[in-house]
PDB file of C-alpha atoms in Angstrom:
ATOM      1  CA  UNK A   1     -26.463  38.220   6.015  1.00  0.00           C
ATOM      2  CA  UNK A   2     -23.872  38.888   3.306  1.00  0.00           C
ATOM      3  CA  UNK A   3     -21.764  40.946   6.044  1.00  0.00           C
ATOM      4  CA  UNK A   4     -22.018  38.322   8.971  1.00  0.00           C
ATOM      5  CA  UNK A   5     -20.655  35.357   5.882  1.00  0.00           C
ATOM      6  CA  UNK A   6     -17.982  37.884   4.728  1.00  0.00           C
ATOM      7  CA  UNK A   7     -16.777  37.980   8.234  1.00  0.00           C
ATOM      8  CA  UNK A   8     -16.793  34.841   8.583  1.00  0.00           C
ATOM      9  CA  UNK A   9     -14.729  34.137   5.673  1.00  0.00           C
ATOM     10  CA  UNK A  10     -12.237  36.807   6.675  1.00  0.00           C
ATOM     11  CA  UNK A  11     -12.051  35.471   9.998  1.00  0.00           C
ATOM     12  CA  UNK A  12     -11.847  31.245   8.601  1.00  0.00           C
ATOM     13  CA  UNK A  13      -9.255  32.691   6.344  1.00  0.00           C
ATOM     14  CA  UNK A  14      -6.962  34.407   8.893  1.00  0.00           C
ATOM     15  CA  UNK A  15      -7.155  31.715  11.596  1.00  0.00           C
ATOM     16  CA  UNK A  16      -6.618  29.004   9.174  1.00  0.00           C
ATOM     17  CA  UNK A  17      -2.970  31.016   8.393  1.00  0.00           C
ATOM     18  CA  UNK A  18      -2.099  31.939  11.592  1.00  0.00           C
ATOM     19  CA  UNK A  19      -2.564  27.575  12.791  1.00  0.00           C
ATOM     20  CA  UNK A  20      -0.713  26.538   9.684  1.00  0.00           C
ATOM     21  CA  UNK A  21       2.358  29.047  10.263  1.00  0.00           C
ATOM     22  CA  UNK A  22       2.488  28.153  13.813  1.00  0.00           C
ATOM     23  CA  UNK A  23       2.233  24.505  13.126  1.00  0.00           C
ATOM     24  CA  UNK A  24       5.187  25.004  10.526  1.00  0.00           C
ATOM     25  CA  UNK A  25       7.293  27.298  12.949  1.00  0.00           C
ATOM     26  CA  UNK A  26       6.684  26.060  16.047  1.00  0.00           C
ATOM     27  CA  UNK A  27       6.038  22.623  15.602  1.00  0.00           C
ATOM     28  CA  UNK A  28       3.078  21.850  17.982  1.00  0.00           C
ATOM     29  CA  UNK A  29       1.318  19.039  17.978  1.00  0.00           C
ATOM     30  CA  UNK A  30      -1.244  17.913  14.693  1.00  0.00           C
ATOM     31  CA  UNK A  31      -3.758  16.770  17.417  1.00  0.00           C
ATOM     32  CA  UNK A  32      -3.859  21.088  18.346  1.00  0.00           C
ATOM     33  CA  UNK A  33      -4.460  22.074  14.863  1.00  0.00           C
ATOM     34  CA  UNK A  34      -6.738  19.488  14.259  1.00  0.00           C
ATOM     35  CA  UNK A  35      -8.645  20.935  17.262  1.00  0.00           C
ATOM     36  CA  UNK A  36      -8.176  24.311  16.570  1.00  0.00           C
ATOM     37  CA  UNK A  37      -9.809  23.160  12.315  1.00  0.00           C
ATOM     38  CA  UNK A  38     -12.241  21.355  14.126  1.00  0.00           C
ATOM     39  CA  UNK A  39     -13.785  23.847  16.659  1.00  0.00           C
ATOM     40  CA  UNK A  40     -14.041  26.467  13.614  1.00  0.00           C
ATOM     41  CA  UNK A  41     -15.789  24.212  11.490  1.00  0.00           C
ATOM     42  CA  UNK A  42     -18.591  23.463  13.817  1.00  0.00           C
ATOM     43  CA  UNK A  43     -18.668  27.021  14.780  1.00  0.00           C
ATOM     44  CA  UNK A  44     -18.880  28.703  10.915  1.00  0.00           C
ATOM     45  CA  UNK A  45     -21.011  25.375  10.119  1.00  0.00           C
ATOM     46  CA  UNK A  46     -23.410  26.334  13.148  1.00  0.00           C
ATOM     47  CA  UNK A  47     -24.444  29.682  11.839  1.00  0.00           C
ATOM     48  CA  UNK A  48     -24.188  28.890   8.345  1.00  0.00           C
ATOM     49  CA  UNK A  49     -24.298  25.956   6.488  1.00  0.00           C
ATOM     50  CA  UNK A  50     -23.523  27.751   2.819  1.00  0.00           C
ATOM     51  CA  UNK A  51     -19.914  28.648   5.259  1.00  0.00           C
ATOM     52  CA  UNK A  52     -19.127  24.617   4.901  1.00  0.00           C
ATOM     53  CA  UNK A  53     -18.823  24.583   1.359  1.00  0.00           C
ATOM     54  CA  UNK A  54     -16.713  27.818   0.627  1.00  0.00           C
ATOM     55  CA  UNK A  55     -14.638  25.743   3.332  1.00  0.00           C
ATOM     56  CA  UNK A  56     -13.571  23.367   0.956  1.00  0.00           C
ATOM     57  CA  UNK A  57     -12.494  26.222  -1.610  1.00  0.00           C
ATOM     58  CA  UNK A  58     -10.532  27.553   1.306  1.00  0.00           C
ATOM     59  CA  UNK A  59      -8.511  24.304   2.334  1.00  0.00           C
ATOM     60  CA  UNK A  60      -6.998  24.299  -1.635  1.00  0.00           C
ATOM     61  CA  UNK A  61      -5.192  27.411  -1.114  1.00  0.00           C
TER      62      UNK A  61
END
């Protein structure tokens, strides 16, 4: 269990940099990143709900 939320962090965490520096550098549209936020919440939040909260953490970076 402790692997399969680690990996999940790692992965939150790295796809949540790669859409904000492409936002910033390429200047797509919010409504994509909002998307692309949206589909990995209900994803993580799917398989575990603990994941939701450590969101939160991850969004004050």
């Amino acid at each position: 269990m402790k692997f399969f939320f680690f990996f999940f962090f790692i992965l939150y965490s790295i796809l949540l940099i790669f859409i904000k520096n492409y936002y910033f550098h390429k200047k797509i549209k919010p409504f994509f990143l909002f998307l692309s936020i949206f589909i990995i919440l209900i994803f993580s939040y799917s398989f575990f709900p603990t994941t939701f909260i450590n969101m939160q953490i991850i969004k004050y970076y």
